[in-house]
Coordinates of C-alpha atoms in Angstrom, one line a residue:
M402 CA -8.4 -3.7 26.9
I403 CA -11.5 -3.9 24.5
I404 CA -10.7 -5.3 21.1
G405 CA -13.3 -5.9 18.1
V406 CA -12.0 -7.6 14.9
F407 CA -14.0 -8.3 11.8
I408 CA -12.4 -9.9 8.7
T409 CA -14.0 -11.3 5.6
A410 CA -12.2 -12.5 2.4
T411 CA -13.3 -14.4 -0.7
A412 CA -10.7 -15.5 -3.3
V413 CA -10.6 -17.6 -6.5
A414 CA -7.3 -18.9 -7.9
A415 CA -7.6 -19.5 -11.6
D416 CA -4.9 -19.9 -14.4
N417 CA -2.1 -19.1 -12.1
P418 CA 0.4 -21.9 -11.4
R419 CA 2.2 -19.7 -8.9
G420 CA -0.8 -19.8 -6.7
Y421 CA -1.4 -15.9 -6.7
Y422 CA -5.0 -15.1 -6.3
L423 CA -5.8 -13.2 -9.4
K424 CA -9.3 -12.4 -8.0
N425 CA -9.8 -11.7 -4.4
E426 CA -11.7 -9.4 -2.0
H427 CA -10.6 -8.6 1.4
T428 CA -12.1 -6.5 4.3
F429 CA -10.5 -5.7 7.7
E430 CA -12.2 -3.9 10.6
Q431 CA -10.8 -3.1 14.0
D432 CA -11.5 -1.3 17.3
V433 CA -9.0 -1.3 20.1
E434 CA -9.0 0.5 23.4
G435 CA -6.9 -0.2 26.4
E436 CA -3.9 0.4 28.3
G437 CA -0.5 -1.5 28.2
F438 CA 1.9 -2.3 25.4
A439 CA 1.0 -2.8 21.8
M440 CA 2.8 -3.8 18.5
V441 CA 0.7 -3.9 15.2
Y442 CA 1.9 -4.9 11.7
Q443 CA -0.5 -4.9 8.7
K444 CA 0.5 -5.5 5.2
V445 CA -1.9 -5.7 2.2
N446 CA -0.9 -6.4 -1.3
T447 CA -2.4 -6.7 -4.9
K448 CA -0.3 -7.5 -7.9
T449 CA 0.6 -3.7 -8.5
L450 CA -0.3 -2.1 -5.1
Q451 CA 1.0 -2.4 -1.4
L452 CA 0.0 -0.9 1.8
K453 CA 1.9 -1.3 5.1
N454 CA 1.0 0.0 8.5
F455 CA 3.1 -0.4 11.6
M456 CA 2.5 0.7 15.3
R457 CA 4.3 0.2 18.6
G458 CA 4.3 1.8 21.9
S459 CA 3.4 1.6 25.7
G460 CA 0.5 3.6 27.3
T461 CA -3.0 4.2 26.6
M462 CA -4.5 3.7 23.2
D463 CA -7.9 4.3 21.3
A464 CA -7.7 3.3 17.7
A465 CA -10.1 2.3 15.0
T466 CA -8.9 0.8 11.7
L467 CA -10.6 -0.2 8.3
I468 CA -8.8 -1.9 5.4
N469 CA -10.4 -2.8 2.1
S470 CA -8.6 -4.4 -1.0
R471 CA -9.6 -6.0 -4.3
Q472 CA -7.7 -7.7 -7.1
S473 CA -8.9 -8.7 -10.5
S474 CA -7.4 -9.2 -13.9
G475 CA -8.6 -9.1 -17.6
T476 CA -7.2 -10.0 -21.1
A477 CA -6.1 -7.8 -24.0
W478 CA -4.2 -8.4 -27.2
K479 CA -0.7 -7.1 -27.6
Y480 CA 1.1 -7.0 -31.1
T481 CA 4.9 -7.4 -31.4
K482 CA 7.0 -7.5 -34.6
A483 CA 8.7 -10.7 -33.5
K484 CA 5.8 -12.7 -32.2
G485 CA 2.7 -11.0 -33.8
W486 CA -0.6 -11.0 -31.7
E487 CA -0.4 -12.4 -28.0
K488 CA -2.8 -12.4 -25.1
E489 CA -1.5 -9.9 -22.2
T490 CA -3.1 -10.0 -18.7
K491 CA -4.1 -6.6 -17.5
E492 CA -4.4 -6.1 -13.9
S493 CA -6.9 -4.0 -11.8
G494 CA -6.9 -3.4 -8.1
N495 CA -7.5 -1.1 -5.3
I496 CA -6.6 -0.6 -1.6
S497 CA -8.2 1.6 1.0
F498 CA -6.9 2.3 4.4
V499 CA -8.7 4.5 7.1
E500 CA -7.3 4.9 10.7
Q501 CA -8.1 7.0 13.6
N502 CA -5.7 6.7 16.6
E503 CA -5.1 8.4 19.7
M504 CA -2.3 7.3 22.0
T505 CA -0.5 8.7 25.2
Y506 CA 2.9 7.3 26.3
S507 CA 3.4 6.0 29.8
P508 CA 5.9 3.3 31.1
M509 CA 3.9 0.0 32.1
T510 CA 5.2 -2.7 34.5
M511 CA 3.6 -6.2 34.2
V512 CA 4.3 -9.3 36.6
Y513 CA 4.6 -12.7 34.7
G514 CA 4.4 -16.0 36.5
T515 CA 5.6 -16.5 40.2
G516 CA 8.9 -16.7 41.9
W517 CA 11.7 -15.0 40.3
Y518 CA 9.4 -13.6 37.7
E519 CA 7.0 -12.2 40.2
R520 CA 9.9 -10.5 42.0
N521 CA 11.3 -9.1 38.7
P522 CA 8.6 -7.6 36.6
I523 CA 8.8 -6.6 33.0
V524 CA 8.9 -3.1 32.3
Y525 CA 7.6 -1.6 29.0
N526 CA 9.1 1.8 28.3
S527 CA 8.6 2.2 24.7
K528 CA 7.9 5.6 23.1
L529 CA 5.3 5.8 20.5
K530 CA 6.0 4.9 16.9
E531 CA 3.6 4.6 13.9
R532 CA 4.4 4.2 10.2
T533 CA 2.2 4.0 7.1
E534 CA 3.5 3.2 3.6
A535 CA 1.6 3.3 0.3
K536 CA 3.1 2.0 -3.1
S537 CA 1.9 1.9 -6.6
Y538 CA 4.5 -0.2 -8.5
Q539 CA 3.1 0.3 -12.1
E540 CA 2.7 4.1 -11.6
G541 CA 6.1 4.4 -9.7
V542 CA 4.5 6.2 -6.7
S543 CA 5.5 6.0 -3.1
M544 CA 3.9 7.9 -0.1
V545 CA 5.1 7.5 3.6
H546 CA 4.1 9.0 7.0
Q547 CA 5.8 8.3 10.1
I548 CA 5.8 9.1 13.9
E549 CA 8.7 8.3 16.2
Y550 CA 9.6 9.0 19.8
A551 CA 6.4 10.7 20.7
S552 CA 5.0 11.3 24.1
A553 CA 1.3 11.5 22.5
F554 CA -0.4 11.9 19.3
R555 CA -4.0 12.2 17.9
K556 CA -4.0 11.2 14.3
D557 CA -6.5 10.6 11.4
I558 CA -5.2 9.1 8.2
G559 CA -6.8 7.8 4.9
V560 CA -5.1 6.1 2.0
D561 CA -6.3 5.2 -1.4
L562 CA -4.6 3.2 -4.1
E563 CA -6.0 2.2 -7.4
C564 CA -4.4 0.6 -10.5
V565 CA -6.8 0.0 -13.5
E566 CA -5.5 -1.2 -16.9
S567 CA -7.7 -0.9 -20.1
T568 CA -8.5 -4.1 -21.8
R569 CA -10.3 -2.9 -24.8
A570 CA -9.2 -0.3 -27.4
D571 CA -12.8 0.9 -27.7
G572 CA -13.4 0.8 -23.9
P573 CA -12.5 3.2 -21.0
R574 CA -9.1 4.3 -20.4
G575 CA -6.9 2.9 -17.7
Y576 CA -5.9 5.0 -14.8
G577 CA -3.7 5.2 -11.6
L578 CA -4.4 6.9 -8.2
A579 CA -2.5 7.3 -5.0
R580 CA -3.8 9.4 -2.4
M581 CA -2.9 10.0 1.4
K582 CA -4.7 12.5 3.6
I583 CA -3.3 13.2 7.2
E584 CA -4.8 15.3 9.9
E585 CA -2.7 15.0 13.3
E586 CA -1.5 16.6 16.4
V587 CA 2.0 15.2 17.7
V588 CA 3.4 16.0 21.1
E589 CA 7.3 16.0 21.5
G590 CA 7.9 13.6 18.6
V591 CA 9.5 13.2 15.3
V592 CA 7.3 13.3 12.1
H593 CA 8.5 12.3 8.6
I594 CA 6.4 12.6 5.4
G595 CA 7.6 11.7 2.1
Q596 CA 6.3 11.4 -1.6
L597 CA 8.0 10.0 -4.7
L598 CA 6.9 9.8 -8.4
T599 CA 9.5 8.2 -10.8
E600 CA 9.8 8.2 -14.3
P601 CA 10.8 4.8 -16.0
D602 CA 13.6 4.3 -18.4
P603 CA 12.0 3.8 -21.9
E604 CA 14.6 1.6 -23.1
K605 CA 15.1 -0.6 -20.3
R606 CA 11.4 -0.5 -19.3
S607 CA 12.2 -0.5 -15.7
W608 CA 11.7 2.0 -12.6
E609 CA 15.6 1.7 -11.8
H610 CA 16.4 5.0 -13.6
G611 CA 13.5 6.8 -12.1
W612 CA 14.5 6.2 -8.3
K613 CA 17.7 7.9 -9.1
N614 CA 16.1 11.0 -10.8
P615 CA 12.5 11.1 -9.8
L616 CA 9.8 13.4 -11.3
I617 CA 8.5 14.4 -7.8
E618 CA 10.3 14.0 -4.5
I619 CA 9.1 15.5 -1.1
D620 CA 11.1 14.7 2.3
E621 CA 9.6 16.7 5.2
N622 CA 10.8 16.2 8.9
Y623 CA 9.4 17.8 12.1
H624 CA 10.9 17.6 15.5
G625 CA 8.8 18.8 18.5
T626 CA 5.1 19.4 19.0
F627 CA 3.2 20.0 15.8
R628 CA -0.3 20.1 14.3
I629 CA -0.2 18.8 10.6
V630 CA -2.8 18.7 7.9
K631 CA -1.8 17.3 4.6
N632 CA -3.1 16.0 1.3
M633 CA -1.1 14.3 -1.3
E634 CA -2.5 12.9 -4.6
V635 CA -1.2 11.6 -7.8
R636 CA -3.3 10.7 -10.7
I637 CA -2.0 9.0 -13.9
D638 CA -4.0 8.3 -17.1
K639 CA -3.1 5.2 -19.2
G640 CA -3.8 4.7 -22.8
R641 CA -6.0 2.0 -24.5
P642 CA -4.5 -1.1 -26.0
S643 CA -3.7 -0.3 -29.6
I644 CA -5.0 -2.3 -32.4
A645 CA -3.0 -2.5 -35.7
K646 CA -4.7 -1.6 -38.8
D647 CA -5.7 -4.5 -41.2
W648 CA -2.3 -5.2 -42.8
L649 CA -4.1 -6.5 -46.0
S650 CA -4.8 -3.0 -46.9
C651 CA -1.0 -2.7 -48.0
C652 CA -2.0 -5.0 -50.9
F653 CA -4.5 -2.3 -52.2
G654 CA -2.5 0.7 -52.0
G655 CA -3.2 1.8 -48.6
Y656 CA 0.3 1.3 -47.0
D657 CA 1.2 4.9 -47.0
S658 CA -1.9 5.9 -45.1
I659 CA -1.2 3.4 -42.3
H660 CA 0.2 4.9 -38.9
A661 CA 3.8 4.4 -38.4
D662 CA 3.3 2.0 -35.3
D663 CA 1.1 -0.2 -37.4
K664 CA 3.6 -0.8 -40.0
M665 CA 5.7 -3.1 -37.9
G666 CA 6.4 -6.1 -40.1
L667 CA 4.4 -5.1 -43.1
E668 CA 7.3 -4.5 -45.5
K669 CA 8.3 -8.2 -45.5
E670 CA 4.6 -9.3 -46.1
V671 CA 4.2 -6.9 -49.1
F672 CA 7.1 -8.4 -51.1
D673 CA 6.7 -12.1 -50.4
S674 CA 3.6 -14.3 -50.7
T675 CA 2.3 -13.8 -47.2
C676 CA -0.1 -11.3 -48.3
R677 CA -1.4 -13.1 -51.1
D678 CA -1.6 -16.3 -49.1
V679 CA -3.7 -14.9 -46.2
A680 CA -6.0 -13.0 -48.7
W681 CA -6.8 -16.0 -50.9
G682 CA -5.7 -19.1 -48.8
K683 CA -6.2 -22.4 -50.8
A684 CA -8.4 -20.6 -53.3
W685 CA -5.3 -19.3 -55.0
E686 CA -4.3 -22.8 -56.0
D687 CA -7.9 -23.5 -57.4
K688 CA -7.5 -23.2 -61.2
S689 CA -11.1 -23.9 -61.8
K690 CA -12.2 -20.2 -61.9
E691 CA -9.1 -19.2 -63.7
Q692 CA -9.7 -16.5 -66.5
P693 CA -8.1 -17.3 -69.7
L694 CA -5.5 -15.0 -71.2

């Protein structure tokens, strides 16, 4: 068996009491060739994305894997009627996964130790299984590809996940991307391919409603020997952070021209002293420049 592995990672933890790395970069490269039993579990997370890859089987194997991920964050201002302007963390990250794998099933017998263990060798008789999952939580996207009980397969798969949030009202718009490309030949196996795109509940601001009634739902299953080529891609555009118009304009007859979303909390300020106090500050109490009646 020949195995080559290359891993690099740099990370900076800052302003995060829970210890989550807000900024990190990760690279994983692997090349494996051999005969025997193998089990592989790979899981990569950013704050809004996840990739999982699993493989198991006995026989011959020739595989190459490349995984890259990056996580960063920025700050934008968010306005609410209850709390006014507050800082809000905006996340950006991406995960890419590429794998070429060719496997042929065969039972394997191995002897461990001496004595009783030598007379009773271990038999590995596991049909081939491989599963790749890609999720983007903010976009509500899920993609999955799975091979089970296969006698042999030859597979090329590529996954790209991106989640970018805009941090400036005058900057570039945010976007989300989830893409999975598959080209494979499966001999005497079961193949499952799925895709899900949910719609959040606007009142609860959660994806719970979307899982029950998704916008896109694809569920495909193939039993036997198949050649499959499939491309799945979801792109989502995100808006920029909104900046409310200067609420002081309401004091000078501009209230009716302000967009409805920017009128939050303005009515109260117009009719109490807030508008005056913010505009004039302590100068309002300075009588030195008061004009005589």
